[in-house]
Amino acid sequence: MSSDRQDQDFTDEVEHGEELWNPGHRACAGCGPALAMKYITEAAGPNTIVTNATGCMEVVSTPFPESSWGTSYIHNIFENAASVAAGVEAAYQSFDRRDPDHLDVSDEDDLNIIAIGGDGATADIGFRALSGMMERGHDVTYVMYDNEAYMNTGVQRSSQTPLGASTTTSPAGTESIGNDTNKKDMASIAADHGVEYVATASISNPHDFKQKVEKALEIDGPKFLHVYSPCPVGWSYESSKTVELAELAVETGLFPVFEMENGEITSVNKISDRKPVREWLETQGRFKHLFDGEEGEETIEALQEWIDGRAEDLGLDA
Amino acid sequence: MENDLNWAIGGEAGDGIDSTGKIFARALSRAGRHVFTSKDFASRIRGGYTAYKVRTAVDRVESVVDRLDILIALTERTIDENLDELRTGSVIIYDGEQTTMQDVEIPEDMIGLEVPLTDLAEGAGGAIMRNVVALGAACEVADFPVEYLDEALVKRFGEKGEAIVANNREAARLGRDYVHEETDCTSQFSLETTDEDYVLLNGDEAIGMAAIAAGCRFYAGYPITPATDIMEYLTGRIEAFGGAVVQAEDELSAINMALGAARAGARAMTGTSGPGIDLMSETFGLVATSETPLVIANVMRSGPSTGMPTKQEQGDLNAMLYGGHGEIPRFVLAPTTIGECFDRTVEAFNLAEKYQIPVYLTADLSMAVTEQTYPPERFDMDAVEIDRGKVVEGDAVDEWLDEKDRFRAHAATEDGVSPRALPGTPEAAHMTTGLEHDELGRRTEEEDVRVEQVQKRQRKVETAREREDFDYRAFGDSDAETLVLSWGSNEGAMREALEILDERGIDVRFLSVPYIYPRPDLTEEVQAAKTVIVVECNATGQFADLIEHDTLTRVERVTKYTGVRFMADELAEEIESAIAGQRAPPEVKR
């Protein structure tokens, strides 16, 4: 059968239509990041070059002999999505100078260059490439889809894994409460590079996220977007709850949604009656151990304190 | 009645294939049977064909074979993918009531065993247990008592509570009873059990276990298939021995943290696969120049670049031998079986410290994803000897101070190995650098010092060649005209190929070489043979190149780079053709 598959040309069978992130990809049921890809491409349109780091979204969108991408697409190595995007952008800038009829990177109607990476590929291994791209000022929109661990390799912690989460490399047990660090604040790090436009968004609010992608693409220079996208497999919850959990993360303040322009916070999606983080934790298997004893209780309190502190800094509460 | 069994479960990634296969493998090992498992898989994400195969016998089994007796097919594709391995009389267990399986055609000479897996699972408490129902059905077909599954089910589901375990036990029994009562399938098997209680482990776990036994107390790594299991094994275990695992943000950081820990005096290790080796190669030079003892595990997969992350290859030999700019003294060890992963890991730590040198310890994907049974005494923790080399303290330090009482950390000794003072050793503070340095560690570009230090570092390799026992293991007929050489995980399949060849009246001498650098001198063996064949999983024949270089003799190359390991019968064919001198390029199996 596999030989038949190799001979078969599947490209005729797929109706691309208007879709730029096409159905039939291999993401798990309830995949949050897959929704993020859909929204990114819908907002960006067809004149887009995507550079994609190794990770779930690369693996699920490119099974031989198919592709989900209706845009130009290049996969690169784990740590290099920002560098490859920077190279693409620098080349186009140079083409522009030589040939006035060439696609113009700085005109958003002409060409968008978007780098996409997961939380591990962005905040961990791709951090220096991201920093270099932002610091040099390339006209690239970087989108980090955050599912809070390395899911493609089997749920190892990343610097975006929240406090208390059990992963295979931060397993909960008698000597451990799970992951012992809070999420690294990538938005502030990007803003501190002098990036003009930085925003966070959640897949639970597609309208907001797509508007932010559109806004980013209109601005020259580097942009950084952090989109929250739950993973049913890694977090251990019913796959129908993805959007609900993404929204609950926003409502508890675990994931605040805001924009920063030129280093200043310019808009915050305010929350009235912010829910305790406990309500969000209870929904996922990875936090189950926190409800077993005193140490878990202390961890929940510590996480709540961290959230409260950020909420105050951001002016999150309505 | 057959006592040997080749069994598989296949379906979509995400169907729980892996954990179901593991339950069966564990049950067999607890029943005192030997097990050798293998996996076909694409990625951890749902979608794509995945299978878990179990070969079991009362005697040891060392490889996979091209044969399946019982196949649990959760998808139609599972049957198609395994057509080559299914034989007359093979039993295919499937759920005919499942919509996607209603039109399944079972080849005429095989037995299609329809079991309503999902319905029965729902009867036991939930459709999610359909794989366990299938396991119970397979037990009945194999005439293997379903009770042996019980302990494995506790191990798998114990955390979820007693009720879940009980439901799964019930599910297995419903599967068994259905086959017994509702079908006319009679077993052609009788799986004997013994009093042995084997441990079941993969190559990564053997490396992790050996690291702890060998006194490794620091591991830094970054998630990468198929090396992550080493880190996962050590996480949560090494702490009890006073050690630590740190997950780095990338491989650059991983190897540099390991270097730091080793400089601080810990036995340290990092582990990765090909792409990580590329990133680590700059620091690899620093490890060697600073004479830091470090073990770097490389569990190889298909390259270059992202390549085929879940597929077998032995393509990194040149990268490990020659990687990094400049001339870097190093050792490269390549265990050839899962059990030997334990021994060579222990040895790697001793070599690293005795010679203050980076040591590559390389396994390949086939070993990392294969689980095999061993008697527990195979891994004798008490027999592990730890040799930390020339560590000096107290009065012994005085001997190594220069006229101004400075510690000669890079003294150009006769054997090339300098004294090593761990941090905190009084009178022995010294500096370390990746720049060329004199014996005190001070940066220099003086010609005679440069020459002295280069020679001293290279001399360590020569010293090891003289003092250590870097030998091969021999199998087959020692007087045979045909000599086969291989490295890495091919040993198991090759040993079985010897039996097949023997039956055909072909005598072969087989040498399995676990030491790549320094390696045994094979000149005599090669020259005594009429035909020399080198077997390896890469396209160009990297090990064959080394043998030709060492012995100035042309060799035949049997290579495979499809992403799938060698099988015994396939190897026997290849070797037979190579002897006949009419070997065609390996056929790509689709």
JSON list of C-alpha atoms in Angstrom, two decimals, chain B residues 207-219 234 238 241-244 265-269 295 342 345-347 349-350 353 381 384-388:
[
{"chain": "B", "resi": 207, "resn": "ILE", "atom": "CA", "xyz": [22.58, 3.94, 29.38]},
{"chain": "B", "resi": 208, "resn": "GLY", "atom": "CA", "xyz": [20.75, 5.90, 32.08]},
{"chain": "B", "resi": 209, "resn": "MET", "atom": "CA", "xyz": [20.93, 3.02, 34.56]},
{"chain": "B", "resi": 210, "resn": "ALA", "atom": "CA", "xyz": [24.65, 2.53, 33.89]},
{"chain": "B", "resi": 211, "resn": "ALA", "atom": "CA", "xyz": [25.32, 6.24, 34.26]},
{"chain": "B", "resi": 212, "resn": "ILE", "atom": "CA", "xyz": [23.92, 6.21, 37.79]},
{"chain": "B", "resi": 213, "resn": "ALA", "atom": "CA", "xyz": [25.78, 3.00, 38.61]},
{"chain": "B", "resi": 214, "resn": "ALA", "atom": "CA", "xyz": [28.99, 4.51, 37.25]},
{"chain": "B", "resi": 215, "resn": "GLY", "atom": "CA", "xyz": [28.71, 7.49, 39.57]},
{"chain": "B", "resi": 216, "resn": "CYS", "atom": "CA", "xyz": [27.43, 10.02, 37.03]},
{"chain": "B", "resi": 217, "resn": "ARG", "atom": "CA", "xyz": [25.86, 12.78, 39.08]},
{"chain": "B", "resi": 218, "resn": "PHE", "atom": "CA", "xyz": [25.10, 15.41, 36.48]},
{"chain": "B", "resi": 219, "resn": "TYR", "atom": "CA", "xyz": [23.20, 15.21, 33.24]},
{"chain": "B", "resi": 234, "resn": "LEU", "atom": "CA", "xyz": [17.55, 9.93, 34.92]},
{"chain": "B", "resi": 238, "resn": "ILE", "atom": "CA", "xyz": [19.43, 10.55, 39.92]},
{"chain": "B", "resi": 241, "resn": "PHE", "atom": "CA", "xyz": [21.91, 9.48, 44.53]},
{"chain": "B", "resi": 242, "resn": "GLY", "atom": "CA", "xyz": [22.74, 13.13, 45.11]},
{"chain": "B", "resi": 243, "resn": "GLY", "atom": "CA", "xyz": [22.78, 14.03, 41.44]},
{"chain": "B", "resi": 244, "resn": "ALA", "atom": "CA", "xyz": [20.92, 16.43, 39.19]},
{"chain": "B", "resi": 265, "resn": "GLY", "atom": "CA", "xyz": [34.42, 17.64, 39.79]},
{"chain": "B", "resi": 266, "resn": "ALA", "atom": "CA", "xyz": [31.23, 15.72, 39.04]},
{"chain": "B", "resi": 267, "resn": "ARG", "atom": "CA", "xyz": [31.05, 12.78, 36.73]},
{"chain": "B", "resi": 268, "resn": "ALA", "atom": "CA", "xyz": [29.05, 14.46, 34.01]},
{"chain": "B", "resi": 269, "resn": "MET", "atom": "CA", "xyz": [27.22, 13.56, 30.85]},
{"chain": "B", "resi": 295, "resn": "VAL", "atom": "CA", "xyz": [30.69, 11.55, 28.24]},
{"chain": "B", "resi": 342, "resn": "PHE", "atom": "CA", "xyz": [25.27, -0.71, 30.18]},
{"chain": "B", "resi": 345, "resn": "THR", "atom": "CA", "xyz": [28.53, 3.46, 29.47]},
{"chain": "B", "resi": 346, "resn": "VAL", "atom": "CA", "xyz": [30.35, 2.46, 32.64]},
{"chain": "B", "resi": 347, "resn": "GLU", "atom": "CA", "xyz": [33.57, 2.15, 30.64]},
{"chain": "B", "resi": 349, "resn": "PHE", "atom": "CA", "xyz": [32.94, 7.29, 32.33]},
{"chain": "B", "resi": 350, "resn": "ASN", "atom": "CA", "xyz": [36.13, 5.55, 33.44]},
{"chain": "B", "resi": 353, "resn": "GLU", "atom": "CA", "xyz": [38.31, 10.44, 33.71]},
{"chain": "B", "resi": 381, "resn": "MET", "atom": "CA", "xyz": [25.71, -2.85, 40.22]},
{"chain": "B", "resi": 384, "resn": "VAL", "atom": "CA", "xyz": [30.75, -1.69, 38.61]},
{"chain": "B", "resi": 385, "resn": "GLU", "atom": "CA", "xyz": [34.23, -0.30, 39.22]},
{"chain": "B", "resi": 386, "resn": "ILE", "atom": "CA", "xyz": [34.81, 3.40, 39.25]},
{"chain": "B", "resi": 387, "resn": "ASP", "atom": "CA", "xyz": [38.26, 4.65, 38.27]},
{"chain": "B", "resi": 388, "resn": "ARG", "atom": "CA", "xyz": [38.57, 8.41, 38.50]}
]
